[in-house]
Coordinates of C-alpha atoms in Angstrom, one line a residue:
Chain A
M1 CA 148.6 82.7 314.2
P2 CA 146.7 85.3 312.4
Q3 CA 148.6 88.0 310.0
P4 CA 149.5 91.1 312.0
I5 CA 147.6 94.0 311.4
L6 CA 150.2 96.3 312.9
R7 CA 153.9 95.9 313.6
T8 CA 156.6 97.8 315.1
E9 CA 160.3 97.1 314.4
N10 CA 163.0 98.5 316.9
L11 CA 160.6 101.4 317.7
S12 CA 162.4 104.1 320.0
Y13 CA 161.1 107.3 321.3
S14 CA 161.9 110.2 323.6
Y15 CA 160.0 113.3 324.2
D16 CA 163.3 115.1 325.6
N17 CA 166.2 113.3 324.0
V18 CA 167.1 112.1 327.5
T19 CA 164.5 109.7 328.7
M20 CA 163.5 107.1 326.5
A21 CA 159.7 106.8 326.5
L22 CA 160.2 103.7 324.1
S23 CA 163.1 101.6 323.6
G24 CA 163.6 99.2 320.9
V25 CA 160.0 98.1 321.1
T26 CA 159.5 95.0 318.4
L27 CA 155.7 93.6 318.3
D28 CA 152.9 92.3 316.3
I29 CA 149.3 92.8 316.7
P30 CA 147.4 90.1 315.5
K31 CA 144.3 91.1 313.2
G32 CA 140.8 90.6 314.4
K33 CA 142.0 89.5 318.2
K34 CA 141.5 91.6 321.3
T35 CA 144.9 92.8 322.5
V36 CA 145.6 94.2 325.9
F37 CA 148.7 96.3 326.9
L38 CA 149.9 96.0 330.6
G39 CA 152.6 97.9 332.3
P40 CA 152.8 100.4 335.2
N41 CA 152.4 104.3 334.7
G42 CA 155.0 105.5 332.5
A43 CA 155.8 102.3 330.9
G44 CA 155.0 103.8 327.3
K45 CA 151.7 102.3 326.5
S46 CA 150.2 105.9 325.6
T47 CA 153.4 106.8 323.8
L48 CA 153.1 103.5 321.7
F49 CA 149.6 104.2 320.8
L50 CA 150.4 107.6 319.4
H51 CA 153.0 105.7 317.2
L52 CA 150.5 103.4 315.8
N53 CA 148.4 106.0 314.1
G54 CA 151.5 108.0 313.1
V55 CA 150.6 110.9 315.5
L56 CA 154.2 110.7 317.0
K57 CA 157.1 110.0 314.6
P58 CA 159.5 107.5 316.2
D59 CA 163.2 108.8 316.6
S60 CA 164.4 105.1 315.2
G61 CA 162.5 102.0 314.2
T62 CA 159.3 101.5 312.0
V63 CA 155.6 101.2 312.1
F64 CA 154.2 98.7 309.9
Y65 CA 150.1 98.6 309.1
E66 CA 148.9 95.7 307.0
G67 CA 152.6 94.9 306.4
K68 CA 153.2 98.4 304.8
K69 CA 155.6 100.7 306.2
I70 CA 153.5 103.9 307.3
S71 CA 154.6 107.0 305.7
Y72 CA 154.2 110.5 307.2
D73 CA 153.0 112.5 304.6
S74 CA 149.6 114.2 305.1
S75 CA 147.6 112.0 302.6
S76 CA 148.9 108.7 304.1
L77 CA 148.4 109.7 307.6
A78 CA 144.8 110.7 307.1
E79 CA 144.5 107.3 305.3
L80 CA 146.0 105.6 308.4
R81 CA 144.1 107.5 310.8
K82 CA 140.8 106.6 309.1
N83 CA 141.6 103.1 309.9
I84 CA 143.0 103.2 313.4
A85 CA 141.0 105.2 315.7
L86 CA 142.5 106.1 318.9
V87 CA 140.6 107.0 322.1
F88 CA 142.2 108.8 324.7
Q89 CA 142.3 108.2 328.3
N90 CA 140.7 111.3 329.3
P91 CA 137.8 112.1 326.9
D92 CA 138.1 116.0 327.4
D93 CA 141.3 115.8 325.5
Q94 CA 139.5 114.5 322.5
I95 CA 136.2 116.3 322.5
F96 CA 136.2 119.6 320.6
S97 CA 132.8 120.4 319.7
A98 CA 129.8 122.0 321.8
T99 CA 127.3 119.2 321.2
V100 CA 127.4 115.3 321.0
E101 CA 126.4 114.9 317.7
E102 CA 128.8 117.7 316.3
D103 CA 131.4 116.1 318.2
V104 CA 130.8 112.4 316.8
A105 CA 130.6 114.1 313.5
F106 CA 133.8 115.5 313.7
G107 CA 135.7 112.9 312.4
P108 CA 133.6 111.6 309.4
L109 CA 133.3 115.3 308.4
N110 CA 137.1 115.6 308.2
L111 CA 137.3 112.4 305.9
G112 CA 135.1 114.8 303.4
L113 CA 132.0 112.4 303.4
N114 CA 128.7 113.7 302.5
R115 CA 126.2 114.9 305.1
E116 CA 123.9 111.9 304.7
E117 CA 126.8 109.3 305.2
V118 CA 127.7 111.5 308.1
G119 CA 124.3 111.4 309.6
R120 CA 124.2 107.6 309.0
R121 CA 127.2 107.2 311.0
V122 CA 126.5 109.4 313.8
D123 CA 123.3 107.5 314.2
E124 CA 125.0 104.4 314.2
A125 CA 127.8 105.2 316.5
L126 CA 125.5 107.0 319.1
S127 CA 123.1 103.9 319.3
W128 CA 126.2 101.7 319.7
I129 CA 126.9 103.6 322.9
G130 CA 123.4 104.5 324.1
L131 CA 123.5 108.0 323.9
E132 CA 121.1 108.7 320.8
N133 CA 118.7 110.5 323.0
S134 CA 121.5 113.2 324.0
R135 CA 122.6 113.8 320.7
E136 CA 122.0 117.5 321.0
K137 CA 123.1 117.7 324.6
P138 CA 126.3 120.2 325.2
T139 CA 129.3 118.1 325.9
Q140 CA 130.3 120.2 329.0
Q141 CA 127.0 119.0 330.4
L142 CA 127.6 115.3 330.2
S143 CA 129.0 113.2 333.0
F144 CA 132.4 111.7 332.9
G145 CA 131.1 108.2 331.8
E146 CA 129.1 110.0 329.1
R147 CA 131.9 111.8 327.9
K148 CA 133.9 108.7 327.5
R149 CA 131.0 107.1 325.7
V150 CA 131.1 110.2 323.2
A151 CA 134.9 110.0 322.9
L152 CA 134.2 106.3 321.8
A153 CA 131.5 107.0 319.5
G154 CA 133.7 109.8 318.0
A155 CA 136.3 106.9 317.2
L156 CA 133.3 104.5 315.9
A157 CA 132.2 106.8 313.4
M158 CA 135.5 106.8 311.6
K159 CA 134.6 103.0 311.1
P160 CA 138.1 102.0 311.7
N161 CA 139.6 98.6 311.3
V162 CA 141.6 99.1 314.5
L163 CA 140.3 100.5 317.6
V164 CA 142.8 101.6 320.0
M165 CA 141.4 102.6 323.6
D166 CA 143.9 103.9 326.2
E167 CA 142.9 102.9 329.6
P168 CA 139.0 103.0 328.5
T169 CA 137.9 101.6 331.8
A170 CA 139.4 104.0 333.9
G171 CA 137.2 106.1 336.0
L172 CA 134.0 104.5 335.0
D173 CA 131.4 102.7 337.1
Y174 CA 131.3 98.8 337.3
E175 CA 128.3 98.3 334.9
M176 CA 130.0 100.6 332.3
V177 CA 133.1 98.7 332.4
H178 CA 131.3 95.6 331.3
E179 CA 128.8 97.4 328.9
L180 CA 132.2 98.8 327.0
L181 CA 133.7 95.5 327.1
E182 CA 130.9 93.8 325.6
L183 CA 130.7 96.6 323.0
S184 CA 134.2 95.7 322.3
D185 CA 133.5 92.2 322.0
E186 CA 130.5 93.0 319.6
L187 CA 132.9 95.1 317.5
N188 CA 135.7 92.5 317.5
N189 CA 132.9 90.2 316.4
R190 CA 132.3 92.6 313.2
G191 CA 135.7 92.2 312.5
L192 CA 137.5 94.9 314.4
T193 CA 140.8 94.5 315.9
V194 CA 140.7 96.0 319.3
I195 CA 143.7 96.9 321.7
I196 CA 143.2 98.5 325.0
S197 CA 145.5 99.4 327.5
T198 CA 144.6 98.8 331.2
H199 CA 145.7 98.2 335.0
D200 CA 143.1 96.0 335.6
V201 CA 144.5 92.6 335.5
E202 CA 141.1 90.7 336.0
T203 CA 139.6 92.7 333.0
A204 CA 142.9 91.7 331.0
Y205 CA 142.5 88.0 331.8
E206 CA 138.8 87.6 331.0
W207 CA 138.7 89.6 328.1
A208 CA 142.0 89.5 326.2
D209 CA 143.1 87.1 323.5
E210 CA 146.7 88.3 323.6
V211 CA 148.8 90.4 325.9
R212 CA 151.6 92.5 325.5
A213 CA 153.4 94.1 328.4
L214 CA 155.7 97.3 328.5
N215 CA 158.0 98.2 331.4
A216 CA 160.2 101.2 331.3
G217 CA 159.6 101.7 327.7
R218 CA 160.6 98.1 326.7
L219 CA 158.5 95.1 325.4
V220 CA 158.8 92.5 328.2
F221 CA 156.0 90.1 327.3
S222 CA 154.3 89.2 324.1
G223 CA 151.9 86.2 324.0
G224 CA 148.6 84.8 325.5
S225 CA 147.2 85.8 328.9
D226 CA 147.7 82.5 330.5
E227 CA 151.3 82.3 329.5
F228 CA 151.7 85.6 331.0
F229 CA 150.0 85.1 334.2
E230 CA 152.2 81.9 334.7
Q231 CA 155.3 84.3 334.7
A232 CA 155.5 85.0 338.5
E233 CA 158.7 86.9 338.6
L234 CA 157.7 89.0 335.6
L235 CA 154.4 89.9 337.3
H236 CA 156.4 91.0 340.3
D237 CA 158.6 93.2 338.3
L238 CA 155.7 95.0 336.9
G239 CA 153.8 95.5 340.1
L240 CA 150.9 93.0 339.3
M241 CA 148.9 90.7 340.7
P242 CA 147.6 87.5 339.2
P243 CA 143.7 87.7 338.6
L244 CA 142.0 86.0 341.6
A245 CA 140.6 83.3 338.9
F246 CA 144.3 82.4 338.3
L247 CA 145.5 82.5 342.0
L248 CA 142.3 80.2 343.0
N249 CA 143.0 77.9 340.2
Q250 CA 146.7 77.9 341.4
Q251 CA 145.7 76.9 344.9
F252 CA 143.2 74.4 343.7
H253 CA 146.1 72.7 341.7
L254 CA 148.4 72.9 344.7
R255 CA 145.9 71.6 347.2
T256 CA 144.2 68.8 345.2
G257 CA 146.6 68.1 342.6
S258 CA 144.3 68.4 340.0
P259 CA 145.5 69.8 336.7
E260 CA 146.1 73.3 336.5
K261 CA 145.1 73.6 332.9
P262 CA 142.9 74.7 330.9
Y263 CA 142.8 77.8 333.3
P264 CA 139.5 78.7 334.3
R265 CA 138.9 82.4 333.2
N266 CA 135.1 83.1 334.5
I267 CA 132.7 82.1 337.1
V268 CA 131.3 79.3 334.9
E269 CA 134.7 77.8 334.1
L270 CA 135.7 78.4 338.1
S271 CA 132.4 77.0 339.2
Q272 CA 132.7 73.7 337.0
K273 CA 136.1 72.9 337.7
F274 CA 135.8 73.3 341.6
F275 CA 132.4 72.1 342.5
S276 CA 130.8 68.9 341.7
T277 CA 127.1 69.6 341.0
T278 CA 124.3 67.6 343.0
N279 CA 121.8 68.8 340.5
Q280 CA 121.8 66.3 337.8
S281 CA 119.4 68.3 335.5
V282 CA 120.4 70.9 333.0
G283 CA 118.5 73.8 332.2
K284 CA 118.2 75.1 328.8
I285 CA 119.0 78.7 327.2
T286 CA 116.6 80.5 324.9
L287 CA 117.9 83.2 322.7
V288 CA 115.8 85.7 321.7
C289 CA 117.6 87.6 318.7
V290 CA 116.1 91.2 318.2
D291 CA 117.0 94.1 315.9
E292 CA 116.3 97.8 315.3
E293 CA 112.9 97.2 314.0
D294 CA 111.8 95.9 317.4
I295 CA 112.5 99.1 318.7
Q296 CA 110.4 100.9 316.6
Q297 CA 107.5 98.4 316.6
M298 CA 106.8 97.6 320.3
A299 CA 105.7 99.8 323.0
P300 CA 107.3 100.1 326.3
R301 CA 107.1 97.2 328.5
D302 CA 105.6 95.0 325.9
D303 CA 107.7 92.2 326.8
L304 CA 109.3 90.1 323.8
L305 CA 108.8 86.9 326.0
S306 CA 107.5 86.5 329.5
V307 CA 110.5 85.4 331.2
S308 CA 111.4 85.6 335.0
H309 CA 113.4 88.5 336.0
M310 CA 116.2 86.5 337.8
H311 CA 116.5 84.4 334.7
S312 CA 117.2 86.5 331.8
G313 CA 120.1 88.7 330.4
V314 CA 121.2 91.0 327.6
F315 CA 124.0 90.6 325.3
G316 CA 124.6 93.4 322.4
S317 CA 124.2 97.2 322.2
T318 CA 120.8 96.8 320.2
A319 CA 119.4 94.2 322.7
R320 CA 120.6 96.7 325.4
R321 CA 119.0 99.4 323.9
I322 CA 115.8 97.6 323.5
A323 CA 115.8 96.4 327.3
R324 CA 116.2 100.0 328.2
K325 CA 113.7 101.7 325.9
R326 CA 111.1 99.1 326.6
Q327 CA 112.2 98.9 330.3
L328 CA 112.3 94.9 330.1
D329 CA 112.8 93.2 333.3
V330 CA 116.3 92.0 332.7
H331 CA 118.3 91.1 335.6
Y332 CA 121.8 90.3 334.1
R333 CA 122.8 93.6 332.0
F334 CA 126.2 92.1 331.3
H335 CA 127.8 88.7 331.6
A336 CA 124.6 87.3 330.2
V337 CA 126.2 84.2 328.6
E338 CA 128.1 83.3 331.8
F339 CA 125.3 83.5 333.9
G340 CA 123.1 81.9 331.6
L341 CA 125.3 79.1 331.8
L342 CA 125.6 79.1 335.6
A343 CA 121.8 78.8 335.7
A344 CA 121.5 76.5 333.3
S345 CA 124.2 74.2 334.8
Q346 CA 122.1 74.3 338.0
G347 CA 118.9 73.2 336.4
S348 CA 117.3 76.6 335.5
D349 CA 116.3 78.0 332.0
F350 CA 117.5 81.1 331.2
T351 CA 116.7 83.8 328.1
I352 CA 119.3 85.8 326.6
Y353 CA 118.3 88.7 324.7
T354 CA 120.7 89.3 321.9
D355 CA 121.2 91.4 318.8
S356 CA 120.3 89.4 315.6
S357 CA 123.7 89.8 314.3
L358 CA 125.2 88.4 317.6
C359 CA 123.3 85.2 317.8
G360 CA 126.3 83.7 316.3
L361 CA 128.7 84.9 318.8
V362 CA 126.6 84.2 321.6
E363 CA 126.2 80.5 320.4
S364 CA 130.0 80.3 319.9
K365 CA 130.7 81.8 323.3
V366 CA 128.1 78.8 324.6
K367 CA 129.7 76.2 322.6
E368 CA 133.3 77.5 324.0
L369 CA 132.3 77.5 327.6
E370 CA 130.9 74.1 327.0
M371 CA 134.1 72.6 325.7
H372 CA 135.8 74.4 328.8
T373 CA 133.3 72.8 331.4
G374 CA 132.1 70.0 329.9
L375 CA 128.3 70.9 330.2
H376 CA 126.4 70.3 327.4
I377 CA 123.5 72.7 327.3
D378 CA 120.4 72.9 324.9
V379 CA 120.1 76.2 323.0
T380 CA 117.3 77.4 321.3
K381 CA 116.1 80.3 319.4
A382 CA 112.8 81.9 320.4
S383 CA 110.4 83.5 318.0
K384 CA 109.4 86.9 319.2
K385 CA 105.8 87.9 320.2
Chain B
M1 CA 127.6 123.9 336.5
H2 CA 127.1 127.6 336.1
E3 CA 128.7 127.7 333.1
T4 CA 126.2 125.5 331.3
S5 CA 123.4 127.2 332.3
M6 CA 123.4 129.4 329.0
D7 CA 123.7 126.4 326.8
R8 CA 120.6 124.9 328.6
L9 CA 118.7 128.1 327.8
Y10 CA 119.8 127.8 324.2
L11 CA 119.0 124.4 323.9
H12 CA 115.2 125.0 325.0
S13 CA 114.7 128.1 323.3
P14 CA 111.9 128.4 320.7
F15 CA 114.0 130.8 318.8
R16 CA 117.2 128.6 318.3
N17 CA 116.3 127.7 314.8
W18 CA 116.1 131.4 313.8
P19 CA 119.3 132.2 311.7
P20 CA 122.0 133.6 314.2
L21 CA 123.0 136.2 311.6
G22 CA 119.3 137.3 311.6
K23 CA 118.9 137.4 315.1
L24 CA 122.2 139.5 315.2
V25 CA 121.1 142.0 312.7
L26 CA 117.6 142.4 314.6
S27 CA 119.3 142.8 317.9
L28 CA 121.7 145.3 316.5
A29 CA 118.7 147.4 315.0
L30 CA 116.9 147.6 318.2
I31 CA 120.3 148.7 320.1
L32 CA 120.9 151.0 317.3
A33 CA 117.4 152.6 317.6
T34 CA 118.0 153.2 321.3
L35 CA 121.1 155.2 320.4
F36 CA 119.6 157.2 317.8
T37 CA 117.1 158.9 320.0
N38 CA 116.8 161.1 322.8
S39 CA 113.4 160.0 323.7
P40 CA 112.8 157.9 326.7
A41 CA 109.9 156.3 324.9
V42 CA 112.1 154.1 322.5
P43 CA 114.3 152.6 325.0
L44 CA 110.8 151.7 326.8
V45 CA 109.6 150.2 323.8
V46 CA 112.9 148.2 323.1
L47 CA 112.8 147.0 326.7
A48 CA 109.3 145.7 326.4
I49 CA 110.5 143.7 323.2
G50 CA 113.7 142.7 324.8
T51 CA 111.9 141.5 328.0
I52 CA 109.1 139.4 325.9
L53 CA 111.8 137.8 323.5
F54 CA 114.0 137.0 326.4
S55 CA 111.1 135.6 328.4
L56 CA 109.6 133.5 325.6
S57 CA 113.3 132.5 324.8
S58 CA 114.2 131.3 328.2
K59 CA 110.5 130.1 328.9
F60 CA 110.6 132.4 331.7
Y61 CA 113.4 130.8 333.6
L62 CA 116.6 132.8 334.4
P63 CA 119.3 130.9 336.0
R64 CA 120.3 132.4 339.1
I65 CA 124.0 133.0 338.2
F66 CA 122.5 135.3 335.6
L67 CA 120.2 137.0 337.7
F68 CA 123.0 137.9 339.7
A69 CA 124.9 138.9 336.6
C70 CA 121.9 141.2 335.6
I71 CA 121.5 142.7 339.2
D72 CA 125.4 143.5 339.2
T73 CA 125.1 144.9 336.0
L74 CA 122.2 147.0 336.6
L75 CA 123.9 148.5 339.5
V76 CA 127.0 149.7 337.8
I77 CA 124.5 151.2 335.1
L78 CA 122.6 153.0 337.8
I79 CA 125.7 154.5 339.3
G80 CA 127.0 155.4 335.9
A81 CA 123.7 157.0 335.5
L82 CA 123.8 158.8 338.9
I83 CA 127.3 160.3 338.0
I84 CA 125.9 161.5 334.7
A85 CA 122.9 163.0 336.4
L86 CA 125.1 164.8 338.7
L87 CA 127.8 165.9 336.3
T88 CA 125.7 167.3 333.8
P89 CA 125.3 171.0 333.6
G90 CA 121.6 172.8 333.7
S91 CA 119.0 174.1 336.0
T92 CA 119.3 172.8 339.6
L93 CA 116.7 170.7 341.0
L94 CA 118.4 169.9 344.1
S95 CA 121.6 170.5 345.9
A96 CA 123.5 168.8 348.9
E97 CA 126.7 169.8 350.6
L98 CA 129.0 166.9 351.0
G99 CA 131.9 168.1 353.0
P100 CA 133.9 170.7 350.5
L101 CA 131.9 169.4 347.8
T102 CA 128.5 170.8 346.7
L103 CA 126.5 168.2 344.7
Y104 CA 124.1 169.4 342.2
L105 CA 121.2 167.6 340.6
T106 CA 120.3 169.2 337.5
R107 CA 116.9 168.9 335.3
E108 CA 119.1 168.4 332.2
G109 CA 121.5 165.7 333.9
M110 CA 118.3 163.9 335.4
N111 CA 117.0 163.7 331.9
L112 CA 120.2 162.2 330.5
G113 CA 120.8 159.9 333.3
V114 CA 117.3 158.5 332.8
L115 CA 117.8 158.1 329.2
V116 CA 121.1 156.3 329.5
F117 CA 120.0 153.9 332.0
L118 CA 116.7 153.2 330.1
R119 CA 119.2 152.7 326.8
A120 CA 121.3 150.5 328.9
V121 CA 118.7 148.3 330.3
A122 CA 116.8 147.9 327.0
D123 CA 120.0 146.9 325.2
L124 CA 120.9 144.3 328.0
S125 CA 117.4 142.7 327.5
I126 CA 118.4 142.4 324.0
L127 CA 121.6 141.0 324.6
L128 CA 119.9 138.5 327.0
F129 CA 117.8 137.5 324.2
F130 CA 120.5 137.1 321.6
A131 CA 122.6 135.2 324.0
S132 CA 120.0 133.0 325.4
S133 CA 118.9 131.9 321.7
T134 CA 122.1 131.7 319.9
S135 CA 125.1 129.0 320.6
I136 CA 128.6 130.5 320.3
P137 CA 129.4 127.8 317.7
H138 CA 126.4 128.5 315.6
F139 CA 127.1 132.1 316.0
F140 CA 130.7 132.0 314.7
T141 CA 129.7 129.4 311.7
A142 CA 127.2 132.0 310.8
L143 CA 129.9 135.1 311.0
R144 CA 132.0 132.4 308.7
Q145 CA 129.3 132.6 306.3
V146 CA 129.6 136.1 305.9
G147 CA 133.5 136.3 305.6
L148 CA 134.9 136.0 309.2
P149 CA 138.2 134.4 308.7
A150 CA 138.1 130.7 309.5
S151 CA 141.1 131.0 311.9
I152 CA 139.2 133.6 314.1
S153 CA 135.8 131.5 314.3
E154 CA 137.6 128.2 314.8
L155 CA 140.0 130.0 317.6
A156 CA 136.7 131.4 319.3
V157 CA 135.0 128.0 319.1
L158 CA 138.2 126.2 320.5
I159 CA 138.5 129.0 323.3
Y160 CA 134.7 128.5 324.1
R161 CA 135.2 124.7 324.6
Y162 CA 138.3 124.8 326.4
S163 CA 137.4 127.6 328.5
F164 CA 134.8 125.3 330.3
L165 CA 137.5 122.6 330.7
L166 CA 140.0 125.3 332.4
A167 CA 137.1 126.5 334.4
D168 CA 136.5 123.1 335.7
Q169 CA 140.4 122.7 336.6
V170 CA 140.3 126.1 338.4
E171 CA 137.0 125.1 340.2
L172 CA 138.8 121.7 341.2
M173 CA 142.2 123.4 342.2
I174 CA 140.2 125.8 344.4
T175 CA 138.6 123.1 346.4
A176 CA 141.7 121.3 346.6
A177 CA 143.3 124.5 347.9
Q178 CA 140.3 125.0 350.4
C179 CA 140.8 121.5 351.8
R180 CA 144.3 122.1 352.6
L181 CA 143.5 125.5 354.3
G182 CA 145.0 127.4 351.3
F183 CA 142.7 130.5 351.8
K184 CA 143.6 130.8 355.5
G185 CA 144.2 134.4 355.9
L186 CA 144.7 137.0 353.2
R187 CA 148.5 136.4 352.8
N188 CA 147.9 132.5 352.4
S189 CA 145.1 133.5 349.9
I190 CA 147.3 135.7 347.6
R191 CA 149.7 132.8 347.5
T192 CA 147.2 130.4 346.7
I193 CA 145.7 132.4 343.9
S194 CA 149.4 133.1 342.5
I195 CA 149.9 129.3 342.5
I196 CA 146.6 128.1 341.0
T197 CA 147.0 131.1 338.2
A198 CA 150.4 129.5 337.4
C199 CA 149.3 126.1 337.2
V200 CA 146.4 126.9 335.1
F201 CA 148.7 128.4 332.8
S202 CA 151.0 125.3 332.8
R203 CA 147.9 123.0 332.5
S204 CA 146.3 124.9 329.6
M205 CA 149.6 124.3 327.8
D206 CA 149.4 120.6 328.3
L207 CA 145.7 120.4 327.5
A208 CA 146.6 122.2 324.3
E209 CA 149.2 119.8 323.5
R210 CA 146.9 116.5 324.2
G211 CA 144.2 118.4 322.2
Q212 CA 146.5 118.8 319.3
Y213 CA 147.2 114.8 319.4
A214 CA 143.7 114.3 319.7
L215 CA 143.1 116.6 316.4
Y216 CA 145.5 114.7 314.5
C217 CA 143.9 111.6 315.5
R218 CA 140.7 112.3 314.4
N219 CA 142.0 113.6 310.9
F220 CA 141.9 117.1 311.4
Q221 CA 142.4 118.8 308.0
G222 CA 143.1 122.3 309.3
S223 CA 139.3 123.5 309.7
F224 CA 136.6 122.7 312.0
P225 CA 133.8 121.5 310.1
S226 CA 130.1 121.7 311.3
F227 CA 127.5 119.0 310.8
K228 CA 124.6 120.9 311.5
T229 CA 125.2 124.3 310.0
P230 CA 122.8 127.1 311.4
P231 CA 119.9 128.3 309.1
K232 CA 121.1 131.0 306.7
M233 CA 119.7 134.3 306.9
T234 CA 117.1 135.2 304.5
A235 CA 116.1 138.8 303.1
V236 CA 113.3 138.9 305.5
W237 CA 115.7 139.1 308.3
V238 CA 117.3 142.2 306.9
I239 CA 114.1 144.0 305.8
V240 CA 112.0 143.3 309.1
P241 CA 114.9 144.8 311.5
I242 CA 115.5 147.6 309.2
A243 CA 111.8 148.5 309.0
I244 CA 111.8 148.2 312.9
F245 CA 114.7 150.5 313.3
F246 CA 113.0 153.1 311.1
I247 CA 109.4 152.7 313.2
L248 CA 111.2 153.2 316.5
Y249 CA 113.4 156.2 314.8
Y250 CA 110.0 157.5 313.8
L251 CA 108.5 156.7 317.1
G252 CA 111.5 158.9 318.7
Y253 CA 111.1 161.6 316.4
L254 CA 107.3 161.9 317.5
T255 CA 108.2 161.6 321.0
S256 CA 111.4 163.7 321.1
G257 CA 109.9 166.2 323.6
W258 CA 109.3 163.7 326.1
L259 CA 111.3 164.3 329.2
V260 CA 111.1 162.7 332.3
L261 CA 111.2 166.0 334.4

């Protein structure tokens, strides 16, 4: 079990001294993991998040960051908030500046960094979220999804160790939800501890390493997502339905008697568990690892490799940016690894464009899926044209 | 959205990189020049300058909402000028019986009315140039550079930002009220407007509270830093407007005898 980066002990808080928003919450957030908070509206998730970076001071109880009790003097809080960035559910609550770049620069400037460093952080954060061409756009002209991205960029520009996002997927379209989840995978791969709250159990099941559930201000579950969804009574109390993959697996187990575990979490694992394949040949996955220089050097539509539209995907913010800028004919703009494995398991070759820094992550994801599914797929790295 | 039109103009203005304070001094010099003269020639020249600058700044595009605002303002100015023309004593040009009242249009009144009208229109064109080429945050940052207290400039920038959010809220609430027949009849409309007004107030408090939390989260240290500060004003931006002012003043002196009638 990794060392907890955040810990609360008997945390209690009420807004009006009558109704307890949080009541004796004791929990750990493991370092370097992806943790999801589930619970109905009014469960206390947002209130808890505001305690994690010291915006709210508990009525009783303690918050620890990296084993140290947090202090509420201004310099300690500034240091804490540099390390723990919070993205609000409604981006309008946290966008103050008139233009995108001014807003992203707001936090770093408050840290007292020099302008070159602030500029670098703004560039980096905007490229992560794909808004580098809208840097001078007035914030009130942005769509809701773009404002959400700006709010996230504002948090990323602080270069935090912990990224806390309050319902980050609420109000976003399907593609953006998956882009955001992949971005959080990428950030997590860079060592960030990512915490989100959501009502979307499908997302929680597929994405999270750890689950914490709150109900009426109390912690009602802390553990892995498989264990959480096994507890039917608790789910009922929280008004949640298990994810479809979980339910299908349960039915498969009840009807065929096949073992319930390991639980399949995505389409590849489900397919491998449920269906025997008639095609014995297995395709291969080609990894094209790209980096920033590729954006500068190559003209639009100058394909890195000539690959079939239906058999290619992108994973990672740089690769996605290259795909956008150069109008690469890529079909799978998210879930590229899963669909790559699916294609390969059916005998087709698949190409995944990914960031150079994420090649290792893609390979380990492939290995992990191989372990769960029993597939053996050849992964090769391609040289760029 | 209507509210964003001015921002769009500013973003595409070729004069956006001129120092905001320099533009302010230039605008003030031109406006004062129209006020320090009795000749209609000066406002006409300023109107020409203002129109050219605004046209270049907006690249000959005027959002419809501003066109309506300009027409509205011009109508008010026209009515004001007409009242001045009718109320100023002097030699009568025309008279009209209006029931128990007799209205006299005098030569002096006409001249003054036209002068006031020209001044107002010329100054409006200058203000349009200034507004279309200067962003509010940059303007207040520039004012801070010359000693405006930080609390006032930051308050102004926050009000500017949050006014858009509240305007959006009001728009949504009005639409929601319309969907539920909130504006059916005068009585209903008054009731709906009063509810919306009260609701906007409470929502603004809520928004302010959440905004404060967010400020804390982003390490707010008591003042709003600016990433890209506007260009600073140089001596040229003082010398040139003063020179323009004196040229116009001299023009006014040379043409002081010019009258419309």
